[in-house]
mmCIF file of C-alpha atoms in Angstrom:
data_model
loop_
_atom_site.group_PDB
_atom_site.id
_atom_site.type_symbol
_atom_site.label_atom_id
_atom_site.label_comp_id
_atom_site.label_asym_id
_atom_site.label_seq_id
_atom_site.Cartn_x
_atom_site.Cartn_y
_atom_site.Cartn_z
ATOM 1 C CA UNK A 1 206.144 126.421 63.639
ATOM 2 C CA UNK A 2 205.976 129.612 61.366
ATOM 3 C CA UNK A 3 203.260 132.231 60.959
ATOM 4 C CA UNK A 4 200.169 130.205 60.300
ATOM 5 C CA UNK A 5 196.874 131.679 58.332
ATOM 6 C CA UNK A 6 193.928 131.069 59.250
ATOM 7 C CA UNK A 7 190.469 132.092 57.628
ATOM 8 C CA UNK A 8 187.407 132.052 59.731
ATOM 9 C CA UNK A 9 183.895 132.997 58.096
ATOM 10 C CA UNK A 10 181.045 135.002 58.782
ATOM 11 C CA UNK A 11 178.874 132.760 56.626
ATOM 12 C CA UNK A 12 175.784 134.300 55.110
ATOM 13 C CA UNK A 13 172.671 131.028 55.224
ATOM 14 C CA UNK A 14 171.839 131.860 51.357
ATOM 15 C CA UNK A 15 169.018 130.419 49.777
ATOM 16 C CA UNK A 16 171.430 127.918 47.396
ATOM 17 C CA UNK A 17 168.006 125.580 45.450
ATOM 18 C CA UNK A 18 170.117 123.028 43.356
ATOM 19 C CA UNK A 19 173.125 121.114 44.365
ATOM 20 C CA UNK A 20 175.447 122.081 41.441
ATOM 21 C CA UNK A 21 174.864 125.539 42.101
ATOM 22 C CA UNK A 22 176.138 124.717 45.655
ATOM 23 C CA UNK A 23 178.728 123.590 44.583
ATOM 24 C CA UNK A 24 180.297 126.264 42.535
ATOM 25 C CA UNK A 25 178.796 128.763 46.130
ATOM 26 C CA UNK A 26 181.108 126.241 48.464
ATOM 27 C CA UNK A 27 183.903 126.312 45.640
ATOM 28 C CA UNK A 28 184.273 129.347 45.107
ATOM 29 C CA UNK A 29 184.455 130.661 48.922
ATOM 30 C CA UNK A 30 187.419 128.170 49.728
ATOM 31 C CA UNK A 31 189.030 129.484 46.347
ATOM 32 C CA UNK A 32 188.093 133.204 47.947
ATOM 33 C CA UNK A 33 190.228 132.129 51.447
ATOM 34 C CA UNK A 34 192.739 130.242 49.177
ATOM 35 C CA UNK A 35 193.740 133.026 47.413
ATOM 36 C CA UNK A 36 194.604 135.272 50.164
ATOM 37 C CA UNK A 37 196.711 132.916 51.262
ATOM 38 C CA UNK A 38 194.838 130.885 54.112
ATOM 39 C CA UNK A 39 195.784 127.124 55.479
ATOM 40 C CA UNK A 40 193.118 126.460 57.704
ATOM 41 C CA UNK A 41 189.606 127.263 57.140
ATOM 42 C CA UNK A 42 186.530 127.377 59.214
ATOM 43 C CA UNK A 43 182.540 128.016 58.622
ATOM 44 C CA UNK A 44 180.286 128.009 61.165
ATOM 45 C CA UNK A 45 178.154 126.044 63.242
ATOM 46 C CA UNK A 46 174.786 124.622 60.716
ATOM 47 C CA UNK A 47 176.627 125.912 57.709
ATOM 48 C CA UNK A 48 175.503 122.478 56.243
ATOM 49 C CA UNK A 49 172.113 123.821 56.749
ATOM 50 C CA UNK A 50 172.481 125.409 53.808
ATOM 51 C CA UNK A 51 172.186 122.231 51.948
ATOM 52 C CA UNK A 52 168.118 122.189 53.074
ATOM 53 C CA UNK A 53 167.765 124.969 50.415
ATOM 54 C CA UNK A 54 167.979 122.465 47.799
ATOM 55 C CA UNK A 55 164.534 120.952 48.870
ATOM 56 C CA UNK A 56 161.082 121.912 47.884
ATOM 57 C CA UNK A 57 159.471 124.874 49.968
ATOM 58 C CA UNK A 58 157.168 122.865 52.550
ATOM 59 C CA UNK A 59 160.137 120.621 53.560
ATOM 60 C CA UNK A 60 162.745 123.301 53.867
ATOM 61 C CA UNK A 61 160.456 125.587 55.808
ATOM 62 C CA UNK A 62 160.230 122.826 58.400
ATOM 63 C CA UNK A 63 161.958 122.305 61.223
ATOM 64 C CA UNK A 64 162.211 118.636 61.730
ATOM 65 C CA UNK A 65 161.647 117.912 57.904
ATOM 66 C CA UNK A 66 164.555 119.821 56.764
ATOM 67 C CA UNK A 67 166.771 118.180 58.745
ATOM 68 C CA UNK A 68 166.106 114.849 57.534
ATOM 69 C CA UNK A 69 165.850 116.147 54.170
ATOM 70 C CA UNK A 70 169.034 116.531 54.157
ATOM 71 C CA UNK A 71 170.581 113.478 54.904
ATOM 72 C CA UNK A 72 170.608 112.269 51.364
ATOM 73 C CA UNK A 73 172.973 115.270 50.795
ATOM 74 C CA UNK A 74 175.222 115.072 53.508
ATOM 75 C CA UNK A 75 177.744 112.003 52.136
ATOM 76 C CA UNK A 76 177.837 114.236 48.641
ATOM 77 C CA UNK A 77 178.892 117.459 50.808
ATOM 78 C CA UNK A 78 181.263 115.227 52.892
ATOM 79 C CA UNK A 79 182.931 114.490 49.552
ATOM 80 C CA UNK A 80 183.183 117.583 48.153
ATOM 81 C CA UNK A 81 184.660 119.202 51.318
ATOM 82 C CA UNK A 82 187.498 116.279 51.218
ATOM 83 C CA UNK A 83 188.117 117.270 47.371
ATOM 84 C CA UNK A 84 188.827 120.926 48.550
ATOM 85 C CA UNK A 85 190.873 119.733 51.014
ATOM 86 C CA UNK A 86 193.251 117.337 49.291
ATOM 87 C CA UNK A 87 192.971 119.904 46.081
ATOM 88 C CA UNK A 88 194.388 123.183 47.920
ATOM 89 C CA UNK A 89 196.319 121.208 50.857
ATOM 90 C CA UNK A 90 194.039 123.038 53.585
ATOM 91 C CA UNK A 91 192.900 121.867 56.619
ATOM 92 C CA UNK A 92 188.652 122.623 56.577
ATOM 93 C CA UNK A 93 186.485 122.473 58.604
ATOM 94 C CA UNK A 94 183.325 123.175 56.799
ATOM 95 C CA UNK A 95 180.711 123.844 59.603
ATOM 96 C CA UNK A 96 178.724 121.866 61.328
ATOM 97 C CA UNK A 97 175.785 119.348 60.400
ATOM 98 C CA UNK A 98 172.751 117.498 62.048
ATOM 99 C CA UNK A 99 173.603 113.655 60.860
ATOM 100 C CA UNK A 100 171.536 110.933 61.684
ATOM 101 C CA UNK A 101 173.239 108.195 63.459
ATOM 102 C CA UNK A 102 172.613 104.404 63.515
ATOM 103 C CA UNK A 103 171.069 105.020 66.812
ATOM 104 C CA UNK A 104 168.222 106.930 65.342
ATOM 105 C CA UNK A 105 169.311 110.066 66.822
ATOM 106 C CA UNK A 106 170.428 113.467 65.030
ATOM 107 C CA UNK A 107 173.717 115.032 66.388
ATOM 108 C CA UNK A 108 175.686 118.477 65.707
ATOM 109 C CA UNK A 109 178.835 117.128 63.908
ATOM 110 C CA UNK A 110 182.058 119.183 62.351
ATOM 111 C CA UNK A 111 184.083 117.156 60.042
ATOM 112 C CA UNK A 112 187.382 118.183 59.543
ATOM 113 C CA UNK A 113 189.307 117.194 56.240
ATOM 114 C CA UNK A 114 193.520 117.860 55.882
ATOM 115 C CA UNK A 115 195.545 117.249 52.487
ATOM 116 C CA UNK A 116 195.026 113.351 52.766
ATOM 117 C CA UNK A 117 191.192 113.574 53.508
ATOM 118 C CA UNK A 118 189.032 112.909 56.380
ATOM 119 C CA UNK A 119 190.599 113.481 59.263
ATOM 120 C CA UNK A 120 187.763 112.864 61.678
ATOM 121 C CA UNK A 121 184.532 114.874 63.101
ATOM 122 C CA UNK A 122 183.487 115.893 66.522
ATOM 123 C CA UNK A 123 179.973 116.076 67.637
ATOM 124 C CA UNK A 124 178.596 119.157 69.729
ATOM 125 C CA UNK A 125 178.573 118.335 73.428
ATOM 126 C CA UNK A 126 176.197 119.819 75.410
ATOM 127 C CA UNK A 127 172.998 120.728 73.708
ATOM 128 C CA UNK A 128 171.539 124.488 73.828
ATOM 129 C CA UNK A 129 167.455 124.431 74.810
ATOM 130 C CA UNK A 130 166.578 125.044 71.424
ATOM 131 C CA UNK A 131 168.429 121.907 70.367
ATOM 132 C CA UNK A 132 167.155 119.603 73.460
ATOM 133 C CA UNK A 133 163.888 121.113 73.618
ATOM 134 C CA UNK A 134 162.606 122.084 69.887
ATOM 135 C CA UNK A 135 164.792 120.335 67.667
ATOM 136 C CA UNK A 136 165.099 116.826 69.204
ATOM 137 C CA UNK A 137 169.489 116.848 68.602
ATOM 138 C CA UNK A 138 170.902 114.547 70.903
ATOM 139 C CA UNK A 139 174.666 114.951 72.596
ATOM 140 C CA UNK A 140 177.598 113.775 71.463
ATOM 141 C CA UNK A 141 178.495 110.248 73.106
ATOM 142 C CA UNK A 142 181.839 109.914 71.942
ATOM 143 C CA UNK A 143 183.595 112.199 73.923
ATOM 144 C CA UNK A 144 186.385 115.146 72.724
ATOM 145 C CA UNK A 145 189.100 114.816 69.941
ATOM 146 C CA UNK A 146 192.663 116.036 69.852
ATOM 147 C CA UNK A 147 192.842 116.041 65.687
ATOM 148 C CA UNK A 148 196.617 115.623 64.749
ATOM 149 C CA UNK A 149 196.879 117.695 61.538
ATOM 150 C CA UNK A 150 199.607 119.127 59.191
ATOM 151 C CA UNK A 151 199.307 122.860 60.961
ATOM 152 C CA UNK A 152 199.716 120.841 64.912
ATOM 153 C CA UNK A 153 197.308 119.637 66.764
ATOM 154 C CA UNK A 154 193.853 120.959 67.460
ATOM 155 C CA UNK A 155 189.913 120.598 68.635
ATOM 156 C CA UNK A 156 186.601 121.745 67.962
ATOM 157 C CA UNK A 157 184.164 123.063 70.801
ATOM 158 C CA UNK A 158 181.069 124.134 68.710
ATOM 159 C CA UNK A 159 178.842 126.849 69.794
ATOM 160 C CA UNK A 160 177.401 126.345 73.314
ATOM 161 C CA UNK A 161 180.468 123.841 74.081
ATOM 162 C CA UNK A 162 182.795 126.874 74.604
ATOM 163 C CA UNK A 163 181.133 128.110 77.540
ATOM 164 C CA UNK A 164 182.192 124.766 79.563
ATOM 165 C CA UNK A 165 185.401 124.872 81.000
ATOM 166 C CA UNK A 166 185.922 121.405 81.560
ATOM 167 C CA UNK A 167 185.769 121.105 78.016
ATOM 168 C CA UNK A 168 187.829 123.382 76.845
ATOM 169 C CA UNK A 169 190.750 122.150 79.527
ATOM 170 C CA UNK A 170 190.219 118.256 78.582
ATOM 171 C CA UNK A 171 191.558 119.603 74.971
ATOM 172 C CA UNK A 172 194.250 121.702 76.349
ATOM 173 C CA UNK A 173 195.556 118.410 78.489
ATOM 174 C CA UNK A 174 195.368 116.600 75.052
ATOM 175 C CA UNK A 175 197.937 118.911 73.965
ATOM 176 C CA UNK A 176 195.891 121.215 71.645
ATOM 177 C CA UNK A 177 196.838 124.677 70.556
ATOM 178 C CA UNK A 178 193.908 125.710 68.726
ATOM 179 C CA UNK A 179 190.441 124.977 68.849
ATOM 180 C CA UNK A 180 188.182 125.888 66.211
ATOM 181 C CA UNK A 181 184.737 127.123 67.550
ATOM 182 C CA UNK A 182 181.751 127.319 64.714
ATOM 183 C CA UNK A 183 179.064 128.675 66.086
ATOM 184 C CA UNK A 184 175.740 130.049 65.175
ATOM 185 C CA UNK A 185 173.423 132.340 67.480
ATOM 186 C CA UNK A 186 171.058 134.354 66.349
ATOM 187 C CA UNK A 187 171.274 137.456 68.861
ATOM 188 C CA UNK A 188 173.859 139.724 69.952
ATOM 189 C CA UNK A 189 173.511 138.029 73.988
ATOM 190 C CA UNK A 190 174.215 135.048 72.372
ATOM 191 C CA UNK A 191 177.395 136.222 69.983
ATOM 192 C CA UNK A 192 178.378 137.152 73.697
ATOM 193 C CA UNK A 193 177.897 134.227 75.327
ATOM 194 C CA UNK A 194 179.994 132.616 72.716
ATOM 195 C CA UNK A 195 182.734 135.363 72.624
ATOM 196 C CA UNK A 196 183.143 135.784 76.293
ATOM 197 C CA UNK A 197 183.518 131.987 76.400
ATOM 198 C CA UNK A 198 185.928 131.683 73.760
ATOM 199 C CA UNK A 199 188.103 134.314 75.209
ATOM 200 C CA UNK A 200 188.084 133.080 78.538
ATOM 201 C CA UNK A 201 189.011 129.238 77.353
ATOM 202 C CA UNK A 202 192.102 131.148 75.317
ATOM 203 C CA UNK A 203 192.955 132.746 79.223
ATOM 204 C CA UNK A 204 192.645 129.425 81.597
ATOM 205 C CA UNK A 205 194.015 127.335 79.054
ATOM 206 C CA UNK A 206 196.670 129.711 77.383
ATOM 207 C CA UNK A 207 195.944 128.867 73.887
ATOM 208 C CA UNK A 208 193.950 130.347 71.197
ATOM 209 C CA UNK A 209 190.323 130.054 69.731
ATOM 210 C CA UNK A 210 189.266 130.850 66.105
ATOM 211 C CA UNK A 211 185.571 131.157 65.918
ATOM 212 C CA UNK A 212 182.974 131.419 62.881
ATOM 213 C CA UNK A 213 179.329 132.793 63.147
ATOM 214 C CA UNK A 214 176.551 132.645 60.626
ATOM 215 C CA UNK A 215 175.238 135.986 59.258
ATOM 216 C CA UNK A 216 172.451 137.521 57.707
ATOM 217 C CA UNK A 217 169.085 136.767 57.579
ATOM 218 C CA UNK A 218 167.366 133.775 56.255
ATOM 219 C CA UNK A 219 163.796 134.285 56.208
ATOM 220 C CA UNK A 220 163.134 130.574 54.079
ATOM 221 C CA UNK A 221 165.400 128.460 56.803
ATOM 222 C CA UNK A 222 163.222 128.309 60.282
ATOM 223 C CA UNK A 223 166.139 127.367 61.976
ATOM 224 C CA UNK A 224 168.540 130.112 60.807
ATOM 225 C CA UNK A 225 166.363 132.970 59.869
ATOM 226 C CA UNK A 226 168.012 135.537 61.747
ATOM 227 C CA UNK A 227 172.164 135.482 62.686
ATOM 228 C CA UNK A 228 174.079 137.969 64.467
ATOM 229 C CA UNK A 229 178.162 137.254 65.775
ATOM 230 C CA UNK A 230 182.018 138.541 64.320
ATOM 231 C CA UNK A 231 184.360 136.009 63.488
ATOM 232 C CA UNK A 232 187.479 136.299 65.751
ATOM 233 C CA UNK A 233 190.883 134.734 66.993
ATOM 234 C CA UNK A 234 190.832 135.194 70.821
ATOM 235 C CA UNK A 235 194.288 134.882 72.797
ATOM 236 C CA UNK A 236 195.694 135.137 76.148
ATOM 237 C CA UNK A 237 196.122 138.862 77.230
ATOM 238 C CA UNK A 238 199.790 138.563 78.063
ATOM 239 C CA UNK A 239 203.163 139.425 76.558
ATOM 240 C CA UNK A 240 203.339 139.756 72.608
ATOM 241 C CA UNK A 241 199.375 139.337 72.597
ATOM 242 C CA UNK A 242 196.733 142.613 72.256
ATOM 243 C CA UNK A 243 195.850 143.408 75.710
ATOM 244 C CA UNK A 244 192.049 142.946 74.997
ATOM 245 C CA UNK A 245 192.900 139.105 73.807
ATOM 246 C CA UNK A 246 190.932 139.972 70.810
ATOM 247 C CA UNK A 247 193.921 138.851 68.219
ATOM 248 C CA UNK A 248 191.435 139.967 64.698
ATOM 249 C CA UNK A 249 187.860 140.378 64.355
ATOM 250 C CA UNK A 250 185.421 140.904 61.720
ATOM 251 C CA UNK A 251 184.433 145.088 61.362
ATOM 252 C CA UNK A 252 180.523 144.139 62.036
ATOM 253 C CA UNK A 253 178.534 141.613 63.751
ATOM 254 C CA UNK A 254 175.257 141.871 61.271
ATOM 255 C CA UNK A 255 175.770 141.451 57.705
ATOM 256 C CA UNK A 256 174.365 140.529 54.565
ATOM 257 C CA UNK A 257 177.001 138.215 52.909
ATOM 258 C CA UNK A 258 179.513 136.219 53.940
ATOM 259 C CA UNK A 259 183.223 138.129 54.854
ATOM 260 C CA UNK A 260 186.397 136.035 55.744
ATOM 261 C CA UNK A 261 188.535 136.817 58.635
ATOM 262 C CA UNK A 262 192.361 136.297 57.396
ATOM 263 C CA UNK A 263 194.789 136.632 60.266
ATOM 264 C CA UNK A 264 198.340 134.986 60.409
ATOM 265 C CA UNK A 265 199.295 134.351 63.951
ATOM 266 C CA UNK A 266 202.504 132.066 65.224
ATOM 267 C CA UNK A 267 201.072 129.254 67.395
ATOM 268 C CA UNK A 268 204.522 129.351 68.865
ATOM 269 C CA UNK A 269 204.270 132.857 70.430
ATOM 270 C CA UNK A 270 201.385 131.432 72.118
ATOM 271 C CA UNK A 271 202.676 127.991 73.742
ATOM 272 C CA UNK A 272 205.608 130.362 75.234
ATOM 273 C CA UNK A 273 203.756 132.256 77.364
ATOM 274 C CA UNK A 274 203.009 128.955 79.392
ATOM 275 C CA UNK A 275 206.569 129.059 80.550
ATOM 276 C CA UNK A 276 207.294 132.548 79.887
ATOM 277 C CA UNK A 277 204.082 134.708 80.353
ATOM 278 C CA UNK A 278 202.995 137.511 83.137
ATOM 279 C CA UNK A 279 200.724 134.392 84.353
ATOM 280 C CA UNK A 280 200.646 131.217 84.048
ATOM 281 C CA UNK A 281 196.730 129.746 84.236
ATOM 282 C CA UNK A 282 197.735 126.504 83.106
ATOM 283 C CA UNK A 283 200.322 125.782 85.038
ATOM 284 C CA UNK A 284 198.520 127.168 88.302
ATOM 285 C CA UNK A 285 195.131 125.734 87.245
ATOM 286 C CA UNK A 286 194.724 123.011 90.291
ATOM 287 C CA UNK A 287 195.339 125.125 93.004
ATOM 288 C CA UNK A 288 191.641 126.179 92.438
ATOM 289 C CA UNK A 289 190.672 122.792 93.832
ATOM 290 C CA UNK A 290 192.280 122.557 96.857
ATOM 291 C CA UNK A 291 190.582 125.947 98.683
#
């Protein structure tokens, strides 16, 4: 594989009130990443949250009713996501969503689209309190996803999942490289939770993690009103690699509009140091179990 660029957003929750002028916002931001060159892009965790501005004040300003305002929307955004992807040849993953399921429940799900389309989606794992206790989002039931795409194979944790090893490791066994971790926290403890995660994944499993935060503040969503976090490509600390395992990273964690992250990274430099690094975590990773 050559050098590979990825784009990862710190995605401002705007107050966006009629679909068409979503559309040109969402257009325009992939054309942004496009531009400068980027084959994979990711938004964060919710970004399809953004969609609830398009409803009328009392709805949006609910909880519970702006998530199933929504739905309606969400097989339109679904579309136009897959015509970005098939019209630049990218690999996006737009965010994540709350869908409704046949089951009657609401889950977190990340689509991702490649140059032919849908490629699949991956629901959030393991609920946060706010989702299990306030929100009423229900896990994922259908387990993890190794997504074969043009750029190699990779996952999704999102948000909260990243702080599981188990997870993490089930993708790395499934022969991902990357995973792509949106995420969306609205304090700086909880950018940390996520980042320390995300770079400790990158160490046991000796790949590397892209993650996307919301920003700004969003005083009409009551869900996403305030949003702190840096976008970031975490790697192993070991040869070829920045010693911190901090690969890029946004200048700020609290701003005001959204800012891509464009890094170019060889996947390849990474899957060597499994055979050729200081360490090797993967390799050594069930001795743990037998103390």
């Amino acid at each position: 594989m050559t050098a590979l660029t990825l784009a990862a957003c710190q995605y401002k929750i705007d107050l966006i009130e009629s679909w068409e002028a979503y559309v040109l916002h969402l257009t325009h931001l992939v054309h942004e990443a496009v531009d400068r060159g980027a084959k994979l892009l990711l938004l964060p965790e919710y970004a399809g949250l953004v969609l609830a501005g398009q409803l009328d004040a009392q709805t949006r300003s609910d909880r519970h009713g702006s998530i199933a305002g929504i739905q309606p929307l969400i097989p339109a955004w679904v579309e136009l996501c897959e015509e970005l992807a098939r019209t630049h040849s990218i690999v996006f993953q737009p965010g994540s969503a709350p869908v409704l399921d046949p089951d009657g429940q609401y889950r977190n799900r990340a689509y991702l689209f490649g140059p032919d389309g849908l490629i699949g989606h991956q629901d959030k794992i393991i609920m946060t309190r706010f989702e299990r206790e306030q929100w009423g989002i229900a896990a994922g039931k259908d387990g993890l996803t190794a997504f074969d795409t043009p750029l190699g194979k990779l996952g999704i944790l999102i948000c909260y999942d990243n702080e599981f090893p188990m997870l993490a490791h089930t993708l790395a066994e499934q022969g991902v490289d990357l995973i792509l971790a949106p995420s969306c926290t609205d304090t700086l403890a909880g950018a940390y939770r996520v980042r320390i995660g995300a770079q400790a994944r990158a160490l046991e499993n000796q790949i590397a993690v892209l993650s996307s935060p919301t920003a700004g503040t969003a005083p009409w969503s009551p869900a996403l009103d305030e949003n702190r976090g840096r976008a970031a490509l975490y790697v192993p600390s070991d040869y070829g690699m920045p010693p911190n395992g901090i690969y890029a990273e946004s200048e700020s964690d609290a701003v005001e509009e959204s800012h891509w992250l464009i890094t170019e990274i060889d996947l390849d430099t990474v899957r060597r140091l499994r055979t050729e690094g200081q360490v090797a975590t993967r390799r050594d990773w069930p001795e743990q179990f037998g103390v």
